[in-house]
Amino acid sequence: MEAVTTYEELRHFNVVGSPFSIPKAALALAGFHPDFCRERYASLEEQLKAFGCGLEVTLLSAIPAGSGLGTSSILAATMLGAVNDFCGLGWDKQEIGNRTLVLEQLLTTGGGWQDQYGGILPGIKLLQTESGWKQTPLVRWLPEHLFTDSEYRKCHLLYYTGLTRTAKGILAEIVKGMFMNSTEHLTLLRQMKQHALDMHDAIQRLKTSLVRGECCFRAGRPPTGNINKLKKLKNSQTKNMRKVALITGITGQDGSYLAEFLIEKGYEVHGILRRSSSFNTGRIEHLYLDEWVRDMKKTRLVNLHWGDMTDSSSLIRIISDIHPTEIYNLAAQSHVKVSFDVPEYTAEADAIGTLRLLEAVRICGLDKTCRIYQASTSELFGKVQEVPQKETTPFYPRSPYGVAKQYGFWITKNYRESYGMFAVNGILFNHESERRGENFVTRKITLAAARIKQVEPAEEDICTWRPKTKKRRPASAES
């Protein structure tokens, strides 16, 4: 315990390792010292009387100093935030972060460049800042459910080596290496930065294959045995991650190829099958065999469920049953000409169907855990406003199909921005394969050409052409 009654005692904050350094420096930066106060007072006691009271500060931290967990920066930001609230200074989080950097430099600890934002800003996030004193971090949050839901807890690991280093000592070592023409530290820093970006991207995709624990400074490296244990744990985590995909339009060209791709990636794949009088599973028969005809010795690769984009209850039932981690909405009445004949059905399936799917995900409570891909179309551009088209090209649909897809595009974006859902659009232009529907003009042409090539005409069917000649009258006896 320490009592501070004079400006001189308050100014004595640059003692590294002292438990009272941070609160002293924070109070000084808050204006309780002449160096940081516009008004002048004869003594600290006089200033506290003008303020209306004294202050009592208690700090509790169970994190070892120099652990690399940002202890000092987070404590400094916490202290500045508390003083800000108590004194009504009106600092926002950005200002608290900037003043934390100043405080750390006053303490000569060398920290405060990013660590404080770990405490100021909630949740799990990736922070990126540029060089210079004015720190304005770019913050990208990660889904909190990955760190709070019980099903993911077995994938969490906090590995602490027990090595303690101060930011000041690390920076001194790096600068020393630079002057000695040693690039090892800079290489490690670049690797650490890239690893952070890769890890953020991997977590967003629910992958753990990029987990590493091997970048260390010279002061020590975790024993090889511990590294091997980390690798084994990483492998077990990867196996335990759920990867469940639901594909609407799975019986179509894109859906069938996507199902094959996801199966190769180790996904549990489900598809929605629309009821019709005849089976239309030809494109996925090699993946799916119905219960009454399949060989019981084989494993079903794709699970199909009866459902329809025009039926909310079926979508809610399917999503509730399988709890997908990813949904690919490829279902649509996708024929432009037909959309003029059945405009109302096209709107129900392509526009309102997308809304039904998004709302079903919300109703089932999967809006924070399920990632949604909405397949859009180049028909959004319709009467093109510029060539070539890009993401900023204005939409101008010219068919009921294009208009319905435009609604699907915007409602997907609206749900992403309104509810924080991971919902994205992909604008697909024409793409062809042997699985393309035969009612599309490109398939009509290629199929007709193939038939002509394959069928050899019989000899009697071969027509020959000869020029016509005039019949001459027989010569008369008189001539």
Short mmCIF file of C-alpha atoms in Angstrom, two decimals:
data_model
loop_
_atom_site.label_atom_id
_atom_site.label_comp_id
_atom_site.label_asym_id
_atom_site.label_seq_id
_atom_site.Cartn_x
_atom_site.Cartn_y
_atom_site.Cartn_z
CA MET A 1 0.00 0.00 0.00
CA GLU A 2 1.24 3.48 -0.86
CA ALA A 3 -0.21 6.90 -0.07
CA VAL A 4 0.49 9.74 -2.51
CA THR A 5 0.04 13.26 -1.20
CA THR A 6 2.34 15.41 -3.35
CA TYR A 7 2.98 16.05 -7.04
CA GLU A 8 6.53 14.80 -6.60
CA GLU A 9 5.36 11.45 -5.24
CA LEU A 10 2.83 11.15 -8.07
CA ARG A 11 5.50 12.01 -10.66
CA HIS A 12 7.67 9.14 -9.42
CA PHE A 13 5.96 6.58 -11.67
CA ASN A 14 8.73 5.44 -14.00
CA VAL A 15 9.90 2.60 -11.78
CA VAL A 16 9.69 -0.57 -13.85
CA GLY A 17 8.12 -3.43 -11.92
CA SER A 18 6.55 -1.27 -9.22
CA PRO A 19 2.87 -2.18 -8.66
CA PHE A 20 2.09 1.51 -8.16
CA SER A 21 3.64 2.78 -11.40
CA ILE A 22 0.57 2.26 -13.57
CA PRO A 23 -2.02 3.98 -11.33
CA LYS A 24 0.36 6.90 -10.73
CA ALA A 25 0.98 7.41 -14.44
CA ALA A 26 -2.73 7.04 -15.21
CA LEU A 27 -3.70 9.68 -12.63
CA ALA A 28 -1.00 12.00 -13.97
CA LEU A 29 -2.31 11.61 -17.55
CA ALA A 30 -5.83 12.24 -16.28
CA GLY A 31 -4.75 15.72 -15.19
CA PHE A 32 -3.74 15.24 -11.56
CA HIS A 33 -0.24 16.54 -12.28
CA PRO A 34 0.78 20.00 -13.54
CA ASP A 35 2.53 18.48 -16.59
CA PHE A 36 -0.86 17.26 -17.88
CA CYS A 37 -3.30 19.82 -16.45
CA ARG A 38 -4.39 23.15 -17.93
CA GLU A 39 -5.32 24.63 -14.55
CA ARG A 40 -2.68 25.37 -11.95
CA TYR A 41 -2.81 24.48 -8.28
CA ALA A 42 -0.34 25.11 -5.50
CA SER A 43 -0.33 21.46 -4.42
CA LEU A 44 -1.95 18.09 -5.09
CA GLU A 45 -3.93 18.48 -1.88
CA GLU A 46 -5.40 21.78 -3.14
CA GLN A 47 -6.29 20.18 -6.50
CA LEU A 48 -8.04 17.24 -4.81
CA LYS A 49 -10.05 19.69 -2.67
CA ALA A 50 -11.14 21.48 -5.83
CA PHE A 51 -11.99 18.12 -7.37
CA GLY A 52 -14.14 17.29 -4.34
CA CYS A 53 -12.50 14.16 -2.96
CA GLY A 54 -9.44 11.97 -2.92
CA LEU A 55 -9.06 8.68 -4.77
CA GLU A 56 -8.35 5.16 -3.55
CA VAL A 57 -7.20 2.64 -6.18
CA THR A 58 -6.90 -1.12 -5.79
CA LEU A 59 -5.39 -3.30 -8.55
CA LEU A 60 -5.61 -7.08 -8.65
CA SER A 61 -3.78 -9.12 -11.30
CA ALA A 62 -2.88 -12.80 -11.18
CA ILE A 63 -1.01 -12.77 -14.51
CA PRO A 64 2.80 -12.92 -14.24
CA ALA A 65 4.62 -9.79 -15.34
CA GLY A 66 6.48 -10.28 -18.62
CA SER A 67 4.34 -13.27 -19.57
CA GLY A 68 3.65 -11.89 -23.02
CA LEU A 69 -0.08 -11.72 -22.33
CA GLY A 70 -0.27 -7.93 -22.42
CA THR A 71 -0.62 -7.56 -18.66
CA SER A 72 0.73 -4.03 -18.27
CA SER A 73 -1.07 -2.58 -21.29
CA ILE A 74 -4.42 -4.04 -20.32
CA LEU A 75 -4.00 -2.91 -16.70
CA ALA A 76 -3.04 0.57 -17.90
CA ALA A 77 -6.07 0.76 -20.20
CA THR A 78 -8.31 -0.51 -17.40
CA MET A 79 -6.93 2.11 -15.01
CA LEU A 80 -7.36 4.91 -17.57
CA GLY A 81 -10.88 3.73 -18.33
CA ALA A 82 -11.81 3.71 -14.64
CA VAL A 83 -10.40 7.21 -14.10
CA ASN A 84 -12.20 8.38 -17.25
CA ASP A 85 -15.54 7.09 -15.94
CA PHE A 86 -15.02 8.38 -12.41
CA CYS A 87 -13.87 11.84 -13.46
CA GLY A 88 -16.20 12.22 -16.45
CA LEU A 89 -13.37 12.99 -18.88
CA GLY A 90 -15.33 11.86 -21.95
CA TRP A 91 -12.60 9.73 -23.52
CA ASP A 92 -13.76 7.14 -26.03
CA LYS A 93 -12.09 3.74 -26.44
CA GLN A 94 -9.80 5.03 -29.16
CA GLU A 95 -8.57 7.85 -26.91
CA ILE A 96 -8.04 5.43 -24.01
CA GLY A 97 -5.98 3.23 -26.35
CA ASN A 98 -3.84 6.16 -27.49
CA ARG A 99 -3.29 7.37 -23.91
CA THR A 100 -2.29 3.84 -22.92
CA LEU A 101 0.50 4.00 -25.51
CA VAL A 102 1.64 7.32 -24.01
CA LEU A 103 1.46 5.84 -20.50
CA GLU A 104 3.60 2.85 -21.49
CA GLN A 105 6.22 5.18 -22.94
CA LEU A 106 6.19 7.21 -19.73
CA LEU A 107 6.91 3.99 -17.85
CA THR A 108 9.69 3.19 -20.38
CA THR A 109 8.35 -0.36 -20.72
CA GLY A 110 8.20 -0.22 -24.52
CA GLY A 111 4.66 -1.63 -24.69
CA GLY A 112 1.24 -0.21 -25.45
CA TRP A 113 1.28 -0.62 -29.21
CA GLN A 114 -1.61 -3.07 -29.50
CA ASP A 115 -2.06 -5.12 -26.33
CA GLN A 116 -4.39 -2.65 -24.62
CA TYR A 117 -7.08 -3.13 -27.28
CA GLY A 118 -7.41 -6.72 -26.13
CA GLY A 119 -9.00 -5.37 -22.95
CA ILE A 120 -10.71 -2.26 -24.35
CA LEU A 121 -12.58 -4.04 -27.15
CA PRO A 122 -14.77 -7.06 -26.41
CA GLY A 123 -14.63 -10.51 -27.98
CA ILE A 124 -12.01 -12.36 -30.00
CA LYS A 125 -10.52 -10.27 -32.79
CA LEU A 126 -7.63 -9.68 -35.15
CA LEU A 127 -5.96 -6.29 -34.71
CA GLN A 128 -3.87 -4.57 -37.38
CA THR A 129 -2.17 -1.20 -36.93
CA GLU A 130 0.15 0.90 -39.05
CA SER A 131 3.44 2.46 -37.99
CA GLY A 132 3.46 5.77 -36.12
CA TRP A 133 2.24 7.19 -32.85
CA LYS A 134 -1.37 7.64 -33.92
CA GLN A 135 -2.72 4.14 -33.53
CA THR A 136 -6.05 3.50 -35.27
CA PRO A 137 -6.39 -0.29 -35.28
CA LEU A 138 -8.30 -2.18 -37.92
CA VAL A 139 -10.43 -4.66 -35.96
CA ARG A 140 -11.88 -7.85 -37.40
CA TRP A 141 -13.94 -9.85 -34.95
CA LEU A 142 -14.16 -13.63 -34.94
CA PRO A 143 -17.42 -15.50 -34.19
CA GLU A 144 -17.71 -15.67 -30.39
CA HIS A 145 -19.54 -19.00 -30.45
CA LEU A 146 -16.28 -20.69 -31.48
CA PHE A 147 -14.93 -19.78 -28.05
CA THR A 148 -18.09 -20.01 -25.93
CA ASP A 149 -20.13 -22.98 -27.21
CA SER A 150 -19.48 -26.25 -25.38
CA GLU A 151 -18.99 -28.24 -28.59
CA TYR A 152 -15.90 -26.19 -29.44
CA ARG A 153 -14.30 -26.13 -25.98
CA LYS A 154 -12.32 -29.29 -26.66
CA CYS A 155 -10.55 -27.33 -29.41
CA HIS A 156 -9.22 -24.63 -27.06
CA LEU A 157 -5.68 -24.60 -25.77
CA LEU A 158 -3.74 -21.98 -23.82
CA TYR A 159 -0.09 -22.96 -23.88
CA TYR A 160 2.19 -20.93 -21.61
CA THR A 161 5.92 -21.66 -21.73
CA GLY A 162 6.73 -19.93 -18.44
CA LEU A 163 9.23 -17.67 -20.21
CA THR A 164 8.99 -14.03 -19.15
CA ARG A 165 10.10 -11.19 -21.41
CA THR A 166 9.35 -7.48 -21.29
CA ALA A 167 8.38 -5.60 -24.43
CA LYS A 168 11.31 -3.30 -23.76
CA GLY A 169 13.74 -6.21 -23.73
CA ILE A 170 12.31 -7.76 -26.90
CA LEU A 171 12.41 -4.47 -28.80
CA ALA A 172 15.99 -3.87 -27.65
CA GLU A 173 16.99 -7.30 -28.95
CA ILE A 174 15.32 -6.67 -32.30
CA VAL A 175 16.95 -3.25 -32.73
CA LYS A 176 20.31 -4.67 -31.73
CA GLY A 177 19.93 -7.41 -34.32
CA MET A 178 19.08 -4.84 -37.00
CA PHE A 179 22.26 -2.87 -36.25
CA MET A 180 24.26 -6.10 -36.31
CA ASN A 181 22.76 -6.95 -39.73
CA SER A 182 20.86 -9.91 -38.27
CA THR A 183 17.57 -10.50 -40.05
CA GLU A 184 16.46 -13.46 -37.94
CA HIS A 185 14.16 -11.43 -35.70
CA LEU A 186 12.58 -9.51 -38.56
CA THR A 187 11.96 -12.79 -40.39
CA LEU A 188 10.29 -14.20 -37.29
CA LEU A 189 8.13 -11.08 -36.93
CA ARG A 190 7.00 -11.36 -40.56
CA GLN A 191 6.22 -15.04 -40.03
CA MET A 192 4.25 -14.23 -36.87
CA LYS A 193 2.24 -11.56 -38.70
CA GLN A 194 1.43 -13.91 -41.58
CA HIS A 195 0.54 -16.67 -39.12
CA ALA A 196 -1.91 -14.35 -37.35
CA LEU A 197 -3.59 -13.53 -40.68
CA ASP A 198 -3.67 -17.22 -41.68
CA MET A 199 -5.08 -18.20 -38.28
CA HIS A 200 -7.86 -15.60 -38.54
CA ASP A 201 -8.74 -16.91 -41.99
CA ALA A 202 -8.60 -20.53 -40.82
CA ILE A 203 -10.85 -19.91 -37.82
CA GLN A 204 -13.36 -18.13 -40.05
CA ARG A 205 -13.45 -21.30 -42.15
CA LEU A 206 -13.66 -23.56 -39.08
CA LYS A 207 -10.27 -25.12 -39.80
CA THR A 208 -7.52 -25.82 -37.29
CA SER A 209 -4.91 -27.25 -39.61
CA LEU A 210 -2.83 -24.07 -39.42
CA VAL A 211 -2.21 -24.25 -35.66
CA ARG A 212 1.48 -23.89 -34.90
CA GLY A 213 3.48 -23.30 -31.77
CA GLU A 214 7.03 -23.11 -32.99
CA CYS A 215 7.90 -19.39 -33.50
CA CYS A 216 9.98 -18.29 -30.50
CA PHE A 217 12.75 -15.83 -29.71
CA ARG A 218 16.21 -16.91 -28.61
CA ALA A 219 15.44 -16.67 -24.91
CA GLY A 220 13.93 -20.13 -25.05
CA ARG A 221 11.96 -22.62 -27.05
CA PRO A 222 9.38 -25.05 -25.67
CA PRO A 223 10.83 -28.55 -25.32
CA THR A 224 10.48 -30.78 -28.38
CA GLY A 225 8.23 -33.14 -26.44
CA ASN A 226 5.72 -30.35 -25.81
CA ILE A 227 5.74 -29.37 -29.48
CA ASN A 228 4.93 -32.98 -30.40
CA LYS A 229 2.07 -33.00 -27.89
CA LEU A 230 0.72 -29.79 -29.43
CA LYS A 231 0.79 -31.37 -32.88
CA LYS A 232 -1.05 -34.47 -31.66
CA LEU A 233 -3.65 -32.30 -29.93
CA LYS A 234 -4.04 -30.22 -33.09
CA ASN A 235 -4.67 -33.37 -35.14
CA SER A 236 -7.32 -34.59 -32.71
CA GLN A 237 -8.99 -31.17 -32.78
CA THR A 238 -9.15 -31.22 -36.56
CA LYS A 239 -10.91 -34.57 -36.53
CA ASN A 240 -13.49 -33.38 -33.99
CA MET A 241 -14.59 -30.28 -35.92
CA ARG A 242 -18.10 -30.60 -37.39
CA LYS A 243 -18.34 -29.89 -41.09
CA VAL A 244 -21.96 -30.30 -42.15
CA ALA A 245 -23.13 -28.83 -45.46
CA LEU A 246 -26.70 -28.42 -46.67
CA ILE A 247 -27.11 -27.90 -50.41
CA THR A 248 -30.34 -26.67 -51.96
CA GLY A 249 -30.47 -27.49 -55.66
CA ILE A 250 -28.21 -30.48 -55.11
CA THR A 251 -29.65 -32.33 -58.10
CA GLY A 252 -28.58 -29.56 -60.50
CA GLN A 253 -25.33 -29.07 -62.35
CA ASP A 254 -23.60 -26.95 -59.70
CA GLY A 255 -25.12 -28.81 -56.76
CA SER A 256 -23.87 -32.20 -57.93
CA TYR A 257 -20.32 -30.95 -58.49
CA LEU A 258 -20.34 -29.14 -55.13
CA ALA A 259 -21.51 -32.29 -53.34
CA GLU A 260 -18.59 -34.25 -54.80
CA PHE A 261 -16.13 -31.53 -53.81
CA LEU A 262 -17.38 -31.27 -50.22
CA ILE A 263 -17.35 -35.05 -49.77
CA GLU A 264 -13.69 -35.06 -50.83
CA LYS A 265 -13.08 -32.38 -48.18
CA GLY A 266 -14.54 -34.60 -45.47
CA TYR A 267 -17.93 -32.91 -45.12
CA GLU A 268 -21.16 -34.56 -44.06
CA VAL A 269 -23.35 -33.56 -47.02
CA HIS A 270 -27.13 -33.11 -47.02
CA GLY A 271 -29.33 -32.06 -49.88
CA ILE A 272 -32.94 -30.95 -50.36
CA LEU A 273 -34.96 -32.94 -52.89
CA ARG A 274 -38.12 -31.39 -54.33
CA ARG A 275 -41.01 -33.81 -54.76
CA SER A 276 -41.96 -34.55 -58.36
CA SER A 277 -43.69 -37.34 -60.25
CA SER A 278 -40.39 -38.61 -61.60
CA PHE A 279 -36.95 -38.93 -60.03
CA ASN A 280 -34.44 -36.27 -61.04
CA THR A 281 -31.39 -37.52 -59.14
CA GLY A 282 -29.47 -38.63 -62.22
CA ARG A 283 -26.56 -36.27 -61.56
CA ILE A 284 -25.96 -37.62 -58.04
CA GLU A 285 -26.91 -41.29 -58.36
CA HIS A 286 -23.27 -42.23 -57.89
CA LEU A 287 -23.43 -40.47 -54.49
CA TYR A 288 -26.94 -41.36 -53.42
CA LEU A 289 -28.87 -44.64 -53.53
CA ASP A 290 -32.42 -44.70 -52.19
CA GLU A 291 -33.19 -47.05 -49.34
CA TRP A 292 -35.26 -49.44 -51.39
CA VAL A 293 -32.67 -49.95 -54.14
CA ARG A 294 -29.28 -49.34 -52.59
CA ASP A 295 -26.73 -52.02 -51.84
CA MET A 296 -26.70 -52.22 -48.05
CA LYS A 297 -22.97 -52.87 -48.12
CA LYS A 298 -22.31 -49.38 -49.40
CA THR A 299 -22.15 -46.19 -47.37
CA ARG A 300 -24.49 -43.38 -48.30
CA LEU A 301 -22.38 -40.34 -49.20
CA VAL A 302 -25.22 -37.82 -49.49
CA ASN A 303 -28.32 -37.59 -47.32
CA LEU A 304 -31.39 -36.29 -49.15
CA HIS A 305 -34.41 -34.71 -47.47
CA TRP A 306 -37.81 -33.92 -48.96
CA GLY A 307 -38.29 -30.17 -48.99
CA ASP A 308 -39.13 -27.14 -51.10
CA MET A 309 -38.03 -23.51 -51.23
CA THR A 310 -41.72 -22.55 -51.26
CA ASP A 311 -42.39 -24.40 -47.98
CA SER A 312 -41.05 -22.75 -44.83
CA SER A 313 -41.96 -25.66 -42.56
CA SER A 314 -39.81 -28.12 -44.52
CA LEU A 315 -36.80 -25.77 -44.44
CA ILE A 316 -37.12 -25.24 -40.68
CA ARG A 317 -37.50 -29.00 -40.09
CA ILE A 318 -34.44 -29.92 -42.16
CA ILE A 319 -32.18 -27.22 -40.69
CA SER A 320 -33.34 -28.03 -37.16
CA ASP A 321 -32.62 -31.74 -37.67
CA ILE A 322 -29.14 -31.58 -39.19
CA HIS A 323 -27.72 -28.32 -37.70
CA PRO A 324 -25.61 -27.43 -40.76
CA THR A 325 -22.43 -25.41 -40.38
CA GLU A 326 -22.67 -24.29 -44.02
CA ILE A 327 -25.62 -23.78 -46.39
CA TYR A 328 -25.28 -23.37 -50.14
CA ASN A 329 -28.48 -22.03 -51.71
CA LEU A 330 -28.26 -23.12 -55.34
CA ALA A 331 -31.98 -23.91 -55.79
CA ALA A 332 -33.87 -21.76 -58.29
CA GLN A 333 -36.24 -21.65 -61.22
CA SER A 334 -33.32 -20.59 -63.37
CA HIS A 335 -34.69 -20.48 -66.91
CA VAL A 336 -35.08 -16.88 -68.09
CA LYS A 337 -37.70 -17.59 -70.76
CA VAL A 338 -39.74 -19.82 -68.47
CA SER A 339 -39.76 -17.07 -65.82
CA PHE A 340 -42.00 -15.01 -68.10
CA ASP A 341 -44.47 -17.93 -68.22
CA VAL A 342 -44.40 -18.58 -64.44
CA PRO A 343 -43.37 -15.22 -62.89
CA GLU A 344 -45.21 -15.78 -59.62
CA TYR A 345 -43.62 -19.19 -59.02
CA THR A 346 -40.21 -17.78 -59.95
CA ALA A 347 -40.61 -15.07 -57.32
CA GLU A 348 -41.79 -17.59 -54.70
CA ALA A 349 -38.86 -19.96 -55.27
CA ASP A 350 -36.00 -17.59 -56.08
CA ALA A 351 -36.85 -14.46 -54.06
CA ILE A 352 -39.07 -15.39 -51.13
CA GLY A 353 -37.41 -18.82 -51.01
CA THR A 354 -34.13 -17.14 -50.10
CA LEU A 355 -35.89 -15.17 -47.37
CA ARG A 356 -37.49 -18.39 -46.03
CA LEU A 357 -34.06 -20.03 -45.86
CA LEU A 358 -32.43 -17.12 -44.02
CA GLU A 359 -35.30 -16.86 -41.58
CA ALA A 360 -35.26 -20.62 -40.98
CA VAL A 361 -31.60 -20.35 -39.94
CA ARG A 362 -32.51 -17.58 -37.49
CA ILE A 363 -35.52 -19.45 -36.10
CA CYS A 364 -33.36 -22.52 -35.46
CA GLY A 365 -30.84 -20.39 -33.55
CA LEU A 366 -28.00 -21.00 -36.01
CA ASP A 367 -27.55 -17.39 -37.13
CA LYS A 368 -24.14 -17.19 -35.38
CA THR A 369 -22.85 -20.65 -36.28
CA CYS A 370 -24.02 -21.31 -39.83
CA ARG A 371 -22.37 -19.78 -42.91
CA ILE A 372 -24.65 -19.15 -45.90
CA TYR A 373 -23.77 -18.85 -49.57
CA GLN A 374 -26.41 -17.39 -51.89
CA ALA A 375 -25.90 -18.20 -55.58
CA SER A 376 -26.80 -15.10 -57.58
CA THR A 377 -26.67 -14.52 -61.33
CA SER A 378 -25.29 -12.29 -64.05
CA GLU A 379 -28.94 -11.69 -65.03
CA LEU A 380 -28.87 -9.04 -62.28
CA PHE A 381 -27.03 -6.82 -64.76
CA GLY A 382 -29.59 -7.47 -67.53
CA LYS A 383 -29.43 -4.27 -69.56
CA VAL A 384 -25.75 -3.82 -68.86
CA GLN A 385 -24.63 -0.39 -67.70
CA GLU A 386 -20.93 -1.00 -68.36
CA VAL A 387 -18.65 -3.58 -69.96
CA PRO A 388 -17.15 -5.56 -68.39
CA GLN A 389 -19.30 -5.76 -65.26
CA LYS A 390 -17.78 -5.57 -61.79
CA GLU A 391 -19.08 -5.57 -58.21
CA THR A 392 -19.99 -1.89 -58.35
CA THR A 393 -21.89 -2.10 -61.66
CA PRO A 394 -25.55 -1.07 -61.13
CA PHE A 395 -28.18 -3.81 -61.47
CA TYR A 396 -30.77 -3.60 -64.25
CA PRO A 397 -32.60 -6.98 -64.44
CA ARG A 398 -34.75 -7.53 -67.53
CA SER A 399 -36.73 -10.68 -66.59
CA PRO A 400 -38.83 -12.00 -63.69
CA TYR A 401 -35.92 -14.37 -62.97
CA GLY A 402 -33.43 -11.48 -62.75
CA VAL A 403 -35.76 -9.41 -60.55
CA ALA A 404 -36.34 -12.37 -58.19
CA LYS A 405 -32.62 -12.98 -57.94
CA GLN A 406 -32.03 -9.30 -57.18
CA TYR A 407 -34.36 -9.60 -54.18
CA GLY A 408 -32.42 -12.69 -53.08
CA PHE A 409 -29.15 -10.74 -53.38
CA TRP A 410 -30.32 -7.79 -51.29
CA ILE A 411 -32.16 -9.78 -48.62
CA THR A 412 -28.99 -11.83 -48.08
CA LYS A 413 -26.97 -8.65 -47.64
CA ASN A 414 -29.66 -7.19 -45.38
CA TYR A 415 -29.63 -10.20 -43.06
CA ARG A 416 -25.85 -10.07 -42.89
CA GLU A 417 -25.85 -6.42 -41.87
CA SER A 418 -28.95 -6.55 -39.64
CA TYR A 419 -28.28 -9.77 -37.72
CA GLY A 420 -24.51 -10.21 -38.07
CA MET A 421 -24.98 -13.47 -39.98
CA PHE A 422 -22.25 -14.90 -42.19
CA ALA A 423 -24.24 -14.64 -45.43
CA VAL A 424 -22.55 -13.89 -48.75
CA ASN A 425 -23.56 -13.59 -52.41
CA GLY A 426 -21.77 -15.01 -55.42
CA ILE A 427 -22.68 -13.58 -58.84
CA LEU A 428 -22.35 -16.48 -61.27
CA PHE A 429 -22.10 -16.02 -65.01
CA ASN A 430 -22.90 -18.80 -67.50
CA HIS A 431 -20.81 -21.93 -66.98
CA GLU A 432 -21.15 -25.18 -68.89
CA SER A 433 -20.57 -28.88 -68.38
CA GLU A 434 -22.01 -32.21 -69.46
CA ARG A 435 -24.41 -31.90 -66.51
CA ARG A 436 -25.97 -28.67 -67.77
CA GLY A 437 -29.74 -28.96 -68.27
CA GLU A 438 -30.71 -30.06 -71.80
CA ASN A 439 -33.30 -27.28 -72.13
CA PHE A 440 -30.56 -24.63 -72.27
CA VAL A 441 -29.51 -23.46 -75.73
CA THR A 442 -25.84 -24.36 -75.31
CA ARG A 443 -26.75 -27.96 -74.49
CA LYS A 444 -29.20 -28.15 -77.38
CA ILE A 445 -26.45 -27.14 -79.78
CA THR A 446 -23.78 -29.45 -78.36
CA LEU A 447 -26.14 -32.45 -78.13
CA ALA A 448 -27.30 -31.96 -81.71
CA ALA A 449 -23.71 -31.71 -82.91
CA ALA A 450 -22.81 -34.87 -81.00
CA ARG A 451 -25.71 -36.81 -82.54
CA ILE A 452 -24.71 -35.70 -86.04
CA LYS A 453 -21.14 -36.79 -85.36
CA GLN A 454 -22.10 -40.18 -83.91
CA VAL A 455 -24.76 -41.27 -86.44
CA GLU A 456 -23.32 -42.45 -89.82
CA PRO A 457 -26.02 -42.24 -92.56
CA ALA A 458 -26.92 -45.43 -94.48
CA GLU A 459 -25.87 -45.69 -98.13
CA GLU A 460 -29.43 -45.55 -99.42
CA ASP A 461 -30.03 -42.40 -97.38
CA ILE A 462 -27.22 -40.58 -99.10
CA CYS A 463 -28.67 -38.06 -101.56
CA THR A 464 -26.75 -37.27 -104.67
CA TRP A 465 -27.33 -34.25 -106.83
CA ARG A 466 -27.15 -34.14 -110.60
CA PRO A 467 -27.80 -31.14 -112.85
CA LYS A 468 -31.07 -31.26 -114.74
CA THR A 469 -30.90 -31.54 -118.58
CA LYS A 470 -33.55 -30.70 -121.19
CA LYS A 471 -35.16 -33.60 -122.99
CA ARG A 472 -34.52 -33.39 -126.72
CA ARG A 473 -37.33 -34.13 -129.14
CA PRO A 474 -36.56 -37.05 -131.48
CA ALA A 475 -35.42 -36.00 -134.93
CA SER A 476 -38.19 -36.00 -137.55
CA ALA A 477 -37.90 -37.77 -140.89
CA GLU A 478 -37.91 -34.43 -142.62
CA SER A 479 -34.80 -33.15 -140.93
#
